[in-house]
CSV table of C-alpha atoms and ligand atoms in Angstrom, one decimal:
chain,number,residue,atom,x,y,z
A,1,MET,CA,0.0,0.0,0.0
A,2,ILE,CA,1.2,3.5,-0.8
A,3,ILE,CA,0.7,6.0,2.0
A,4,ILE,CA,0.9,9.7,1.0
A,5,GLY,CA,1.3,12.0,4.0
A,6,GLU,CA,-1.0,15.0,3.3
A,7,LYS,CA,-0.2,17.2,6.3
A,8,ILE,CA,1.9,19.8,4.5
A,9,ASN,CA,-0.8,21.6,2.7
A,10,GLY,CA,-1.3,25.4,2.7
A,11,SER,CA,-5.1,24.9,3.0
A,12,ILE,CA,-4.5,23.8,6.6
A,13,PRO,CA,-4.5,27.1,8.6
A,14,ALA,CA,-1.4,26.2,10.8
A,15,VAL,CA,0.5,25.3,7.6
A,16,ALA,CA,-0.6,28.5,5.8
A,17,GLU,CA,0.7,30.5,8.8
A,18,ALA,CA,4.0,28.6,8.7
A,19,ILE,CA,4.3,29.3,5.0
A,20,ALA,CA,3.5,33.0,5.4
A,21,LYS,CA,6.2,33.3,8.2
A,22,ARG,CA,8.6,31.0,6.3
A,23,ASP,CA,8.8,28.9,9.5
A,24,ALA,CA,11.1,26.1,8.3
A,25,ASP,CA,11.1,24.3,11.6
A,26,PHE,CA,7.3,23.8,11.5
A,27,ILE,CA,7.4,22.3,7.9
A,28,LYS,CA,10.4,20.1,8.8
A,29,ALA,CA,8.7,18.8,12.0
A,30,ARG,CA,5.6,17.9,9.9
A,31,ALA,CA,7.7,16.1,7.3
A,32,ARG,CA,9.6,14.2,10.0
A,33,ALA,CA,6.5,13.2,11.8
A,34,GLN,CA,4.9,11.8,8.7
A,35,ALA,CA,8.1,9.9,7.7
A,36,ASP,CA,8.2,8.4,11.2
A,37,ALA,CA,4.5,7.4,11.0
A,38,GLY,CA,5.3,5.3,7.8
A,39,ALA,CA,4.5,7.6,4.9
A,40,SER,CA,5.8,6.5,1.5
A,41,PHE,CA,5.6,10.0,0.0
A,42,ILE,CA,5.3,13.4,1.5
A,43,ASP,CA,2.7,15.6,-0.2
A,44,CYS,CA,3.7,19.2,-0.6
A,45,CYS,CA,1.0,21.7,-1.5
A,46,ALA,CA,1.4,25.5,-1.1
A,47,SER,CA,-2.2,26.7,-1.7
A,48,VAL,CA,-0.9,30.3,-2.4
A,49,PRO,CA,-1.7,32.5,-5.4
A,50,GLU,CA,-0.2,31.0,-8.5
A,51,ALA,CA,2.3,33.8,-9.0
A,52,GLU,CA,4.0,32.9,-5.7
A,53,GLU,CA,3.5,29.1,-5.9
A,54,VAL,CA,6.7,28.0,-7.6
A,55,GLU,CA,8.9,30.0,-5.2
A,56,THR,CA,6.9,28.8,-2.2
A,57,LEU,CA,7.0,25.1,-3.3
A,58,HIS,CA,10.7,25.5,-3.8
A,59,TRP,CA,11.2,26.6,-0.2
A,60,MET,CA,8.8,23.9,1.1
A,61,ILE,CA,10.4,21.1,-0.9
A,62,ASP,CA,13.9,22.2,0.3
A,63,CYS,CA,12.6,22.1,4.0
A,64,ILE,CA,11.2,18.6,3.5
A,65,GLN,CA,14.3,17.2,1.8
A,66,GLU,CA,16.5,18.5,4.6
A,67,VAL,CA,14.9,16.1,7.1
A,68,THR,CA,13.8,13.1,5.0
A,69,ASP,CA,14.8,11.4,1.8
A,70,LEU,CA,11.2,10.2,1.2
A,71,PRO,CA,10.0,11.1,-2.3
A,72,ILE,CA,7.7,14.1,-2.6
A,73,SER,CA,4.2,14.3,-4.1
A,74,VAL,CA,4.3,17.7,-5.7
A,75,ASP,CA,0.8,19.0,-5.3
A,76,SER,CA,-0.7,21.9,-7.4
A,77,PRO,CA,-3.9,22.4,-9.5
A,78,SER,CA,-1.7,24.1,-12.1
A,79,PRO,CA,0.2,21.9,-14.5
A,80,GLN,CA,2.5,24.8,-15.3
A,81,VAL,CA,3.5,25.1,-11.6
A,82,LEU,CA,4.0,21.3,-11.4
A,83,ALA,CA,6.2,21.5,-14.5
A,84,GLN,CA,8.6,23.8,-12.7
A,85,ALA,CA,8.4,22.7,-9.1
A,86,TYR,CA,9.2,19.0,-9.8
A,87,ARG,CA,12.7,20.1,-10.7
A,88,PHE,CA,13.4,21.0,-7.0
A,89,CYS,CA,13.0,17.3,-6.0
A,90,LYS,CA,16.1,15.3,-5.5
A,91,LYS,CA,14.4,12.0,-6.5
A,92,PRO,CA,11.4,11.0,-8.6
A,93,GLY,CA,8.1,11.5,-6.9
A,94,ILE,CA,4.5,12.0,-7.9
A,95,PHE,CA,2.8,14.7,-9.9
A,96,ASN,CA,-0.3,15.4,-7.9
A,97,SER,CA,-2.3,15.6,-10.1
A,98,VAL,CA,-3.4,15.2,-13.7
A,99,SER,CA,-6.9,14.7,-15.0
A,100,GLY,CA,-8.8,14.9,-18.3
A,101,GLU,CA,-9.1,18.6,-17.7
A,102,GLY,CA,-7.5,21.4,-19.8
A,103,ASP,CA,-3.9,20.9,-20.8
A,104,LYS,CA,-2.9,19.0,-17.7
A,105,ILE,CA,-2.0,15.7,-19.4
A,106,ASP,CA,-0.4,17.4,-22.4
A,107,THR,CA,1.9,19.4,-20.0
A,108,ILE,CA,2.8,16.6,-17.6
A,109,PHE,CA,3.0,13.4,-19.7
A,110,PRO,CA,5.8,14.7,-22.0
A,111,ILE,CA,7.8,15.6,-18.9
A,112,MET,CA,7.3,12.1,-17.5
A,113,ALA,CA,8.3,10.6,-20.9
A,114,GLN,CA,11.8,12.2,-20.7
A,115,PRO,CA,14.4,9.5,-20.0
A,116,GLU,CA,15.9,11.6,-17.2
A,117,ASN,CA,12.4,11.7,-15.5
A,118,ARG,CA,12.1,7.9,-15.3
A,119,GLY,CA,10.4,6.9,-12.0
A,120,TRP,CA,8.1,9.9,-11.8
A,121,GLN,CA,4.5,8.9,-11.3
A,122,ALA,CA,1.2,10.8,-11.6
A,123,ILE,CA,-2.1,10.8,-9.7
A,124,ALA,CA,-4.8,10.8,-12.3
A,125,LEU,CA,-8.2,12.3,-11.2
A,126,LEU,CA,-11.0,10.8,-13.2
A,127,SER,CA,-12.6,14.2,-14.1
A,128,ASP,CA,-12.5,16.3,-17.3
A,129,ASP,CA,-13.7,19.6,-18.7
A,130,THR,CA,-17.3,18.6,-18.0
A,131,GLY,CA,-16.6,18.1,-14.3
A,132,ILE,CA,-16.7,14.9,-12.2
A,133,PRO,CA,-18.6,12.2,-13.9
A,134,LYS,CA,-21.7,11.0,-12.1
A,135,CYS,CA,-21.3,7.2,-12.6
A,136,ALA,CA,-18.4,4.7,-12.6
A,137,ALA,CA,-18.7,3.9,-16.3
A,138,ASP,CA,-18.2,7.6,-17.3
A,139,ARG,CA,-15.2,7.8,-14.9
A,140,LEU,CA,-13.7,4.8,-16.6
A,141,GLN,CA,-14.1,6.6,-20.0
A,142,VAL,CA,-12.0,9.4,-18.6
A,143,PHE,CA,-9.5,6.8,-17.4
A,144,ASP,CA,-9.4,5.3,-20.9
A,145,LYS,CA,-8.8,8.8,-22.4
A,146,ILE,CA,-6.0,9.4,-20.0
A,147,MET,CA,-4.4,6.0,-20.6
A,148,THR,CA,-4.7,6.5,-24.4
A,149,LYS,CA,-2.8,9.8,-24.0
A,150,ALA,CA,-0.3,8.1,-21.8
A,151,LYS,CA,0.3,5.4,-24.4
A,152,LEU,CA,2.4,3.8,-21.8
A,153,VAL,CA,1.9,0.2,-22.5
A,154,GLY,CA,1.3,0.3,-26.2
A,155,ALA,CA,4.4,2.5,-26.6
A,156,ALA,CA,6.5,0.1,-24.5
A,157,VAL,CA,5.3,-2.9,-26.5
A,158,GLN,CA,6.0,-1.1,-29.8
A,159,ALA,CA,9.4,0.0,-28.6
A,160,ALA,CA,10.3,-3.7,-27.8
A,161,LEU,CA,9.0,-4.8,-31.2
A,162,ASP,CA,11.1,-2.0,-32.9
A,163,GLU,CA,14.1,-3.3,-31.0
A,164,GLY,CA,13.6,-6.6,-32.6
A,165,CYS,CA,12.2,-8.5,-29.6
A,166,ASP,CA,10.3,-11.7,-30.4
A,167,PRO,CA,6.5,-11.0,-30.0
A,168,MET,CA,5.9,-14.2,-28.2
A,169,GLN,CA,8.7,-13.3,-25.7
A,170,ILE,CA,7.2,-9.9,-25.2
A,171,LEU,CA,3.8,-11.6,-24.5
A,172,ASN,CA,5.1,-14.3,-22.2
A,173,GLU,CA,8.0,-12.6,-20.4
A,174,GLY,CA,7.0,-9.0,-20.5
A,175,MET,CA,3.3,-9.2,-20.1
A,176,ILE,CA,2.0,-12.6,-18.7
A,177,ASN,CA,4.9,-12.8,-16.2
A,178,THR,CA,4.1,-9.3,-15.1
A,179,MET,CA,0.5,-10.3,-14.5
A,180,SER,CA,1.8,-13.0,-12.1
A,181,VAL,CA,3.6,-10.2,-10.2
A,182,VAL,CA,0.3,-8.3,-10.1
A,183,GLY,CA,-1.4,-11.5,-8.8
A,184,GLU,CA,1.3,-12.0,-6.1
A,185,LYS,CA,1.0,-8.4,-5.0
A,186,PHE,CA,-2.8,-8.8,-4.8
A,187,LYS,CA,-2.5,-12.0,-2.8
A,188,ASN,CA,-0.1,-10.3,-0.4
A,189,GLY,CA,-2.4,-7.3,0.2
A,190,GLU,CA,-0.1,-4.9,-1.5
A,191,ILE,CA,-2.5,-3.9,-4.2
A,192,PHE,CA,-6.3,-4.3,-4.6
A,193,VAL,CA,-8.9,-5.0,-7.2
A,194,PRO,CA,-8.7,-1.5,-8.9
A,195,GLU,CA,-5.0,-2.0,-9.5
A,196,MET,CA,-5.6,-5.4,-10.9
A,197,LEU,CA,-8.2,-3.8,-13.2
A,198,VAL,CA,-5.7,-1.2,-14.3
A,199,ALA,CA,-3.1,-3.9,-15.0
A,200,ALA,CA,-5.7,-5.8,-17.0
A,201,ARG,CA,-6.6,-2.8,-19.1
A,202,ALA,CA,-2.9,-2.1,-19.7
A,203,MET,CA,-2.4,-5.6,-20.8
A,204,LYS,CA,-5.2,-5.4,-23.2
A,205,LYS,CA,-3.7,-2.3,-24.8
A,206,GLY,CA,-0.4,-4.1,-25.1
A,207,VAL,CA,-2.0,-7.1,-26.7
A,208,GLU,CA,-3.7,-4.8,-29.3
A,209,VAL,CA,-0.3,-3.7,-30.4
A,210,LEU,CA,1.0,-7.3,-30.4
A,211,LYS,CA,-1.9,-8.9,-32.1
A,212,PRO,CA,-0.9,-8.3,-35.7
A,213,HIS,CA,2.5,-9.8,-34.9
A,214,LEU,CA,1.1,-12.9,-33.2
A,215,ALA,CA,-2.0,-13.7,-35.2
A,216,THR,CA,-1.7,-14.4,-38.9
A,217,GLY,CA,-5.4,-13.9,-39.7
A,218,SER,CA,-8.1,-16.4,-39.9
A,219,THR,CA,-9.5,-18.3,-42.9
A,220,GLY,CA,-12.0,-20.2,-40.8
A,221,ALA,CA,-11.0,-23.3,-42.7
A,222,GLN,CA,-10.4,-25.4,-39.6
A,223,GLY,CA,-14.0,-24.9,-38.5
A,224,LYS,CA,-16.0,-23.0,-35.9
A,225,VAL,CA,-15.2,-22.7,-32.2
A,226,ILE,CA,-17.3,-21.2,-29.4
A,227,ILE,CA,-15.3,-19.8,-26.6
A,228,ALA,CA,-16.4,-18.4,-23.2
A,229,THR,CA,-15.2,-17.6,-19.7
A,230,VAL,CA,-17.4,-19.7,-17.4
A,231,ALA,CA,-20.3,-18.5,-15.2
A,232,GLY,CA,-19.2,-16.4,-12.2
A,233,ASP,CA,-15.8,-15.6,-13.7
A,234,LEU,CA,-14.9,-12.2,-15.2
A,235,HIS,CA,-11.3,-12.9,-16.2
A,236,ASP,CA,-11.0,-12.6,-20.0
A,237,ILE,CA,-7.4,-11.9,-20.9
A,238,GLY,CA,-6.3,-15.6,-21.1
A,239,LYS,CA,-9.6,-16.4,-22.9
A,240,ASN,CA,-8.9,-13.6,-25.4
A,241,LEU,CA,-5.4,-14.8,-26.0
A,242,VAL,CA,-6.6,-18.4,-26.6
A,243,ALA,CA,-9.3,-17.0,-29.0
A,244,MET,CA,-6.6,-15.1,-30.8
A,245,MET,CA,-4.3,-18.1,-31.2
A,246,ILE,CA,-7.1,-20.4,-32.3
A,247,GLU,CA,-8.3,-17.9,-34.8
A,248,SER,CA,-4.8,-17.5,-36.1
A,249,ALA,CA,-4.6,-21.3,-36.5
A,250,GLY,CA,-7.5,-21.1,-39.0
A,251,PHE,CA,-10.6,-21.4,-36.9
A,252,GLU,CA,-13.6,-19.1,-36.9
A,253,VAL,CA,-14.2,-18.0,-33.3
A,254,VAL,CA,-17.5,-17.1,-31.7
A,255,ASP,CA,-16.6,-15.4,-28.5
A,256,LEU,CA,-19.4,-15.3,-25.9
A,257,GLY,CA,-17.5,-13.2,-23.4
A,258,VAL,CA,-17.3,-13.6,-19.7
A,259,ASP,CA,-19.5,-15.0,-17.0
A,260,VAL,CA,-21.3,-17.3,-19.4
A,261,ALA,CA,-23.8,-19.7,-17.9
A,262,ALA,CA,-24.1,-23.3,-19.3
A,263,ASP,CA,-27.6,-22.6,-20.8
A,264,LYS,CA,-26.1,-19.7,-22.9
A,265,ILE,CA,-23.4,-22.0,-24.2
A,266,LEU,CA,-26.0,-24.6,-25.1
A,267,GLU,CA,-28.1,-21.9,-26.8
A,268,ALA,CA,-25.0,-20.8,-28.8
A,269,CYS,CA,-24.3,-24.4,-29.9
A,270,ARG,CA,-27.8,-24.8,-31.2
A,271,ALA,CA,-27.5,-21.4,-33.0
A,272,ASN,CA,-24.3,-22.6,-34.6
A,273,PRO,CA,-24.9,-26.2,-35.6
A,274,ASP,CA,-21.6,-26.3,-37.5
A,275,VAL,CA,-19.6,-25.6,-34.3
A,276,LYS,CA,-16.8,-28.1,-33.8
A,277,ILE,CA,-15.3,-27.2,-30.4
A,278,VAL,CA,-16.5,-25.4,-27.3
A,279,CYS,CA,-13.6,-23.8,-25.4
A,280,LEU,CA,-14.1,-23.0,-21.7
A,281,SER,CA,-11.8,-20.8,-19.6
A,282,ALA,CA,-11.9,-20.6,-15.8
A,283,LEU,CA,-9.5,-18.6,-13.7
A,284,LEU,CA,-10.8,-18.9,-10.1
A,285,THR,CA,-10.8,-22.0,-8.0
A,286,THR,CA,-14.3,-20.9,-7.0
A,287,THR,CA,-15.5,-21.1,-10.6
A,288,MET,CA,-14.0,-24.6,-11.3
A,289,PRO,CA,-17.4,-26.2,-10.8
A,290,ALA,CA,-18.7,-24.1,-13.7
A,291,PRO,CA,-16.8,-25.9,-16.5
A,292,LYS,CA,-17.8,-29.2,-14.8
A,293,ASP,CA,-21.5,-28.2,-14.9
A,294,THR,CA,-21.2,-26.9,-18.4
A,295,VAL,CA,-19.6,-30.1,-19.7
A,296,ALA,CA,-22.3,-32.1,-17.9
A,297,ALA,CA,-25.0,-30.0,-19.6
A,298,LEU,CA,-23.3,-30.5,-23.0
A,299,ASN,CA,-23.0,-34.2,-22.3
A,300,ALA,CA,-26.7,-34.4,-21.9
A,301,ALA,CA,-27.4,-32.5,-25.1
A,302,ASP,CA,-28.5,-34.3,-28.3
A,303,PHE,CA,-25.7,-32.6,-30.3
A,304,ARG,CA,-22.9,-33.7,-28.0
A,305,SER,CA,-21.5,-36.3,-30.4
A,306,GLY,CA,-20.9,-33.6,-33.0
A,307,ILE,CA,-18.8,-31.3,-30.8
A,308,LYS,CA,-15.6,-31.5,-28.7
A,309,VAL,CA,-15.0,-29.6,-25.4
A,310,MET,CA,-11.7,-28.1,-24.5
A,311,VAL,CA,-11.0,-26.5,-21.1
A,312,GLY,CA,-8.2,-24.3,-19.7
A,313,GLY,CA,-7.2,-21.6,-17.3
A,314,ALA,CA,-4.9,-21.2,-14.3
A,315,PRO,CA,-6.5,-23.7,-11.9
A,316,ILE,CA,-7.4,-26.2,-14.6
A,317,THR,CA,-5.2,-29.3,-15.1
A,318,GLN,CA,-5.2,-32.2,-17.5
A,319,ASP,CA,-6.5,-34.4,-14.6
A,320,PHE,CA,-9.3,-32.0,-13.9
A,321,ALA,CA,-10.2,-31.9,-17.6
A,322,ASP,CA,-10.3,-35.8,-17.7
A,323,GLU,CA,-12.3,-35.9,-14.5
A,324,ILE,CA,-15.1,-33.7,-15.8
A,325,GLY,CA,-15.2,-35.4,-19.2
A,326,ALA,CA,-13.7,-32.7,-21.3
A,327,ASP,CA,-12.1,-33.9,-24.6
A,328,GLY,CA,-9.2,-31.5,-24.6
A,329,TYR,CA,-7.0,-29.3,-22.4
A,330,SER,CA,-4.3,-26.8,-23.0
A,331,GLU,CA,-2.0,-25.2,-20.4
A,332,ASP,CA,-1.5,-21.9,-22.2
A,333,ALA,CA,-2.7,-19.9,-25.2
A,334,ALA,CA,0.4,-20.6,-27.3
A,335,SER,CA,-0.2,-24.4,-27.3
A,336,ALA,CA,-4.1,-24.2,-27.5
A,337,ALA,CA,-4.2,-24.4,-31.3
A,338,MET,CA,-2.6,-27.8,-31.4
A,339,PRO,CA,-5.2,-29.8,-29.4
A,340,ALA,CA,-7.9,-27.7,-31.0
A,341,LYS,CA,-6.7,-28.8,-34.5
A,342,LYS,CA,-6.6,-32.4,-33.3
A,343,LEU,CA,-10.1,-32.2,-31.8
A,344,ALA,CA,-11.5,-30.6,-34.9
A,345,ALA,CA,-10.0,-33.4,-37.1
A,346,ALA,CA,-11.2,-36.3,-34.8
B,401,LIG,CO1,-8.4,-11.7,-10.4
B,401,LIG,N1,-7.7,-13.3,-9.5
B,401,LIG,N2,-9.9,-11.6,-9.2
B,401,LIG,N3,-8.9,-10.1,-11.4
B,401,LIG,N4,-6.7,-11.8,-11.2
B,401,LIG,C1,-6.6,-13.9,-10.0
B,401,LIG,C2,-6.9,-15.0,-11.0
B,401,LIG,C3,-5.8,-14.5,-8.7
B,401,LIG,C4,-5.0,-15.7,-9.0
B,401,LIG,C5,-5.1,-13.4,-8.0
B,401,LIG,C6,-4.4,-13.8,-6.7
B,401,LIG,O1,-5.1,-13.9,-5.7
B,401,LIG,N5,-3.1,-14.1,-6.8
B,401,LIG,C7,-7.1,-14.8,-7.8
B,401,LIG,C8,-7.7,-16.2,-7.9
B,401,LIG,C9,-7.3,-17.0,-6.7
B,401,LIG,C10,-7.9,-18.4,-6.8
B,401,LIG,O2,-9.0,-18.6,-7.3
B,401,LIG,N6,-7.2,-19.3,-6.3
B,401,LIG,C11,-8.1,-13.7,-8.3
B,401,LIG,C12,-9.1,-13.2,-7.5
B,401,LIG,C13,-9.2,-13.7,-6.1
B,401,LIG,C14,-10.1,-12.3,-8.0
B,401,LIG,C15,-11.3,-11.7,-7.3
B,401,LIG,C16,-12.1,-12.8,-6.5
B,401,LIG,C17,-10.8,-10.6,-6.4
B,401,LIG,C18,-11.9,-10.0,-5.5
B,401,LIG,O3,-12.8,-9.4,-6.0
B,401,LIG,N7,-11.7,-10.0,-4.2
B,401,LIG,C19,-12.1,-11.1,-8.4
B,401,LIG,C20,-13.1,-12.2,-9.1
B,401,LIG,C21,-14.0,-11.5,-10.1
B,401,LIG,C22,-14.7,-12.6,-10.9
B,401,LIG,O4,-14.2,-13.1,-11.8
B,401,LIG,N8,-15.9,-12.9,-10.4
B,401,LIG,C23,-11.0,-10.8,-9.4
B,401,LIG,C24,-11.1,-9.8,-10.3
B,401,LIG,C25,-10.1,-9.5,-11.2
B,401,LIG,C26,-10.2,-8.3,-12.2
B,401,LIG,C27,-11.6,-8.1,-12.8
B,401,LIG,C28,-9.8,-7.0,-11.4
B,401,LIG,C29,-9.0,-8.6,-13.2
B,401,LIG,C30,-9.5,-9.3,-14.5
B,401,LIG,C31,-9.8,-8.3,-15.6
B,401,LIG,C32,-9.9,-9.1,-16.9
B,401,LIG,O5,-9.6,-10.2,-17.1
B,401,LIG,N9,-10.5,-8.3,-17.8
B,401,LIG,C33,-8.2,-9.6,-12.4
B,401,LIG,C34,-6.8,-9.9,-12.7
B,401,LIG,C35,-6.2,-9.1,-13.8
B,401,LIG,C36,-6.2,-11.0,-12.1
B,401,LIG,C37,-4.7,-11.5,-12.4
B,401,LIG,C38,-3.8,-10.5,-11.6
B,401,LIG,C39,-4.3,-11.6,-13.8
B,401,LIG,C40,-5.2,-12.5,-14.6
B,401,LIG,C41,-4.6,-12.6,-16.0
B,401,LIG,O6,-5.2,-11.9,-16.9
B,401,LIG,N10,-3.5,-13.2,-16.3
B,401,LIG,C42,-4.7,-12.9,-11.7
B,401,LIG,C43,-3.4,-13.3,-11.1
B,401,LIG,C44,-2.6,-14.2,-12.1
B,401,LIG,O7,-3.0,-14.7,-13.1
B,401,LIG,N11,-1.4,-14.5,-11.7
B,401,LIG,C45,-5.9,-12.9,-10.8
B,401,LIG,C46,-2.8,-13.2,-17.5
B,401,LIG,C47,-3.5,-14.3,-18.5
B,401,LIG,C48,-2.7,-14.3,-19.8
B,401,LIG,O8,-3.3,-15.5,-17.8
B,401,LIG,O9,-5.8,-15.8,-17.6
B,401,LIG,O10,-4.2,-17.5,-16.5
B,401,LIG,P1,-4.5,-16.5,-17.6
B,401,LIG,O11,-4.5,-17.3,-19.0
B,401,LIG,C49,-3.5,-18.2,-19.3
B,401,LIG,C50,-3.7,-19.7,-19.0
B,401,LIG,O12,-4.5,-19.8,-17.8
B,401,LIG,C51,-4.3,-20.2,-20.3
B,401,LIG,O13,-3.8,-19.4,-21.3
B,401,LIG,C52,-3.3,-18.2,-20.8
B,401,LIG,C53,-1.8,-18.0,-21.0
B,401,LIG,O14,-1.4,-18.2,-22.3
B,401,LIG,N12,-5.8,-20.3,-20.4
B,401,LIG,C54,-6.3,-21.2,-21.2
B,401,LIG,C55,-6.7,-19.4,-20.0
B,401,LIG,N13,-7.9,-19.8,-20.5
B,401,LIG,C56,-7.7,-20.9,-21.2
B,401,LIG,C57,-8.6,-21.7,-22.0
B,401,LIG,C58,-8.0,-22.8,-22.7
B,401,LIG,C59,-6.7,-23.0,-22.7
B,401,LIG,C60,-5.8,-22.3,-22.0
B,401,LIG,O15,-8.7,-23.6,-23.4
B,401,LIG,C61,-10.1,-23.4,-23.6
């Protein structure tokens, strides 16, 4: 967890007084107290008229850096002020903040993109020129706009491709392995669901850049596949990669999305009588019963002899696949096409 100490802010009357009197001991004492209390960053906000802000922040940042080497969260509503004040910091800290508003992103992101500013982070507020969105979906739209501007992941993937890295290596080592780190951090309580969501969105952006280099385009000649993440499960990155690889191997893929109940899968099979394989992805130990139930429902269907069922996902094993009566299993997306081809030909 990141703790940002917010006690050095000119909107607090005692701090405003200390700033006006240039009482360095007061600011230093607050910085020290927050460091001792376990802060990861010390926020520094002047809350003075903009004309005085850079000079004031300079003085405050110097005071803080005299007593602690914690990184600083440079806090101002003005991107122009942030663009000057961050230079007073001895080590990378946080730009507090950017948002979809005005020229904030366009001012701050190019600074962060400079190689000498590696390590600087930004707090992104999910508001824009229309104000604070009323619902979560609209906030996420602002988030997407900010991430698109940041082009962080896509640019990093593109840079690796430009340097001649193998696309499969970028996917496996750069992206899937990173997701394991995200998973570990979540398990250890260091990050929470929103951070996992951000990581998932970043991964999707990266996969978009990678896709033309991994997938060769589908002819559909191998037949039709229905793919879904099982009921109760919202994880779709692995499923999407499997779909991409299978499609690339010549299959036509009907993707039913996430959290797909058995009856929906049966319905889709009836609507696609030429389907050859049903692919089920499950990521949670708690959703492992869902592929079992789905296979059972498919086994009871009159069309079962005409289709094959393949399962996969982190908690799924070959033994589990055999136990629930699935016809095929694959450990990862890269090797999913092979059993799919075999099943389609059987
Ligand atoms: Co969640 N999540 N998550 N999560 N999440 C895991 C899976 C977890 C391992 C993290 C952890 O605790 N270490 C853990 C599961 C623990 C368990 O069951 N034992 C977990 C949990 C607990 C949860 C929630 C319950 C958290 C909560 O709310 N308290 C919640 C559940 C929501 C739900 O589904 N109902 C939840 C939510 C989420 C987000 C929505 C925030 C997000 C998913 C967003 C999205 O997918 N659009 C998310 C994420 C990102 C993860 C981690 C960090 C990454 C998953 C991922 O995309 N991996 C994950 C930790 C981890 O994986 N290490 C975690 C990369 C992807 C390429 O790998 O999906 O395994 P994967 O796919 C692989 C193979 O499995 C295989 O191919 C791919 C590789 O090539 N494969 C198949 C997959 N499907 C296949 C099908 C096949 C063949 C192969 O044939 C048909």
